[in-house]
Amino acid sequence: MDTIVQEDLQEQFEATLARGDRIEPRDWMPDDYRATLVRQIAQHAHSEIIGMQPEGAWISRAPSLRRKATLLAKVQDEAGHGLYLYSAAETLGTSRGELTEKLLAGRQKYSSIFAYPTPSYADVGTIGWLVDGAAICNQVPLCRTSYGPYGRAMIRVCKEESFHQRQGFELLMTMMQGTDEQRAMVQESVDRFWWPALMMFGPPDADSPNTARSMAWGIKRDTNDDLRQKFVDMTVPQAERLGVRLPDDGLVWNEARGHHDFTPPDWDELAAVVRGDGPCSAERLAHRRRAHEDGAWVREAALAFAARAEADRAGEGAR
Amino acid sequence: MSAEWPLYEVFVRGKRGLNHVHVGSLHAADDTMAVRNARDVYTRRNEGVSIWVVRADAITASSPDEKDPMFAPAGDKVYRHPTFYDVPADVPHL
């Protein structure tokens, strides 16, 4: 493409962003904008799919039919969210199959939070409350992201996440009204998930090299640290109401800032998890790979059936 | 790796009286499976009363890259809008 046309297109792209309009699939966009979106949306989609595992393990052990139905619906939603997001990514010229291959090869990431184990049933509630709560903080601003299909997928996701968070909080409230042992289970679970939940917002702004560019492009709307602060401020009164302690001695209200001060999580631990060295990283990926391979014959059989039906129809038409 | 299932675009009528609106896409082996999958992916909470699916490769779209934009001719035809016509304010029901 000649330089004049290229500059023209770049100008139109930037004018669209400046007007606050959305970029749509068939619009021209810079290669880096496209690549950043594919990376971010794919990582998000993979997180939803991998995120089915930690809670999915509790479906068969849910303590009542009501809790089981809720958990099934929630895990089905996560699958749905993954599909909305793969669908958005595919408008950028990639395919779900290609993204899945990259995940299985360890070339694309998923959220650090799903590399942690869920040994206790209270974790189902804690994930709903803290993990989905953090996800909502991250995701609500993405409804206004500059790429149309991504924003529209996020609107659907956010509507459904609010059910996820509320069911988690309700589950924990119920346990907190139970026996001492049940209350201890909740506290133990919150103790384990608090720090990983804080890590979900990514590294501190100073170590997040892509943030500025993503914000200039309107892909990201807030910085990691701003979202983390918002999450902490939101969560403190909820913890009080629940009667659990957030495991941070440094967590205090700062009148001057109008925000809570808190201790940052262990960034070395986050780096290790992102590298693929989290407590359950290998297990999560192995499970996903097994599911993909075990399902291969179903995908092939369905295609063969469709081809046969097509041939039969063509045969009838020829007669 | 075996071939991927084809891509379908999904349109949902939110309720009676509204048009079908594009909601996203999905993969399915054939048309029937596409409708079923669309129900599970896009209408888990009564978001629709009717679903259309169509193979993505069967859609022809206008191109945003055209130098002379397809929609420019509409720009100077302001007389197609009711506000183009001046009528006295005291004429009722107009």
PDB file of C-alpha atoms in Angstrom, chain A residues 34-35 37-46 49 82-109 285 288 292, chain B residues 1 4 27:
ATOM      1  CA  ARG A  34      -5.412  -5.856  15.883  1.00  0.00           C
ATOM      2  CA  ALA A  35      -2.672  -7.965  17.484  1.00  0.00           C
ATOM      3  CA  LEU A  37      -6.943  -7.085  20.698  1.00  0.00           C
ATOM      4  CA  VAL A  38      -6.485 -10.675  19.575  1.00  0.00           C
ATOM      5  CA  ARG A  39      -4.073 -11.280  22.446  1.00  0.00           C
ATOM      6  CA  GLN A  40      -6.322  -9.658  25.054  1.00  0.00           C
ATOM      7  CA  ILE A  41      -9.619 -11.169  23.858  1.00  0.00           C
ATOM      8  CA  ALA A  42      -8.068 -14.627  23.427  1.00  0.00           C
ATOM      9  CA  GLN A  43      -6.591 -14.501  26.917  1.00  0.00           C
ATOM     10  CA  HIS A  44      -9.969 -13.453  28.233  1.00  0.00           C
ATOM     11  CA  ALA A  45     -11.771 -16.243  26.346  1.00  0.00           C
ATOM     12  CA  HIS A  46      -9.256 -18.851  27.539  1.00  0.00           C
ATOM     13  CA  ILE A  49     -12.949 -21.777  29.510  1.00  0.00           C
ATOM     14  CA  GLY A  82     -15.744 -18.058  26.408  1.00  0.00           C
ATOM     15  CA  LEU A  83     -17.782 -18.519  23.238  1.00  0.00           C
ATOM     16  CA  TYR A  84     -18.914 -14.855  23.072  1.00  0.00           C
ATOM     17  CA  LEU A  85     -15.276 -13.857  23.334  1.00  0.00           C
ATOM     18  CA  TYR A  86     -13.933 -16.354  20.800  1.00  0.00           C
ATOM     19  CA  SER A  87     -16.667 -15.062  18.500  1.00  0.00           C
ATOM     20  CA  ALA A  88     -15.415 -11.476  19.005  1.00  0.00           C
ATOM     21  CA  ALA A  89     -11.810 -12.571  18.402  1.00  0.00           C
ATOM     22  CA  GLU A  90     -12.783 -14.315  15.174  1.00  0.00           C
ATOM     23  CA  THR A  91     -14.000 -11.021  13.703  1.00  0.00           C
ATOM     24  CA  LEU A  92     -10.332  -9.975  13.756  1.00  0.00           C
ATOM     25  CA  GLY A  93      -9.332 -12.672  11.313  1.00  0.00           C
ATOM     26  CA  THR A  94      -8.269 -15.463  13.632  1.00  0.00           C
ATOM     27  CA  SER A  95     -10.175 -18.688  14.341  1.00  0.00           C
ATOM     28  CA  ARG A  96     -11.265 -20.441  17.494  1.00  0.00           C
ATOM     29  CA  GLY A  97      -9.316 -23.526  16.457  1.00  0.00           C
ATOM     30  CA  GLU A  98      -6.145 -21.517  16.061  1.00  0.00           C
ATOM     31  CA  LEU A  99      -6.582 -19.843  19.452  1.00  0.00           C
ATOM     32  CA  THR A 100      -7.271 -23.176  21.141  1.00  0.00           C
ATOM     33  CA  GLU A 101      -4.099 -24.614  19.622  1.00  0.00           C
ATOM     34  CA  LYS A 102      -2.111 -21.662  20.956  1.00  0.00           C
ATOM     35  CA  LEU A 103      -3.551 -22.092  24.448  1.00  0.00           C
ATOM     36  CA  LEU A 104      -2.740 -25.808  24.453  1.00  0.00           C
ATOM     37  CA  ALA A 105       0.784 -25.082  23.237  1.00  0.00           C
ATOM     38  CA  GLY A 106       1.237 -22.601  26.100  1.00  0.00           C
ATOM     39  CA  ARG A 107       1.661 -19.694  23.678  1.00  0.00           C
ATOM     40  CA  GLN A 108      -1.361 -17.796  24.958  1.00  0.00           C
ATOM     41  CA  LYS A 109      -2.209 -17.193  28.622  1.00  0.00           C
ATOM     42  CA  LEU A 285      -3.759 -27.203  30.821  1.00  0.00           C
ATOM     43  CA  ARG A 288      -8.104 -28.810  28.792  1.00  0.00           C
ATOM     44  CA  HIS A 292     -10.011 -31.293  23.493  1.00  0.00           C
TER      45      HIS A 292
ATOM     46  CA  MET B   1      -6.094 -31.345  13.425  1.00  0.00           C
ATOM     47  CA  GLU B   4     -13.096 -26.757  11.859  1.00  0.00           C
ATOM     48  CA  HIS B  27     -19.425 -22.845  15.048  1.00  0.00           C
TER      49      HIS B  27
END
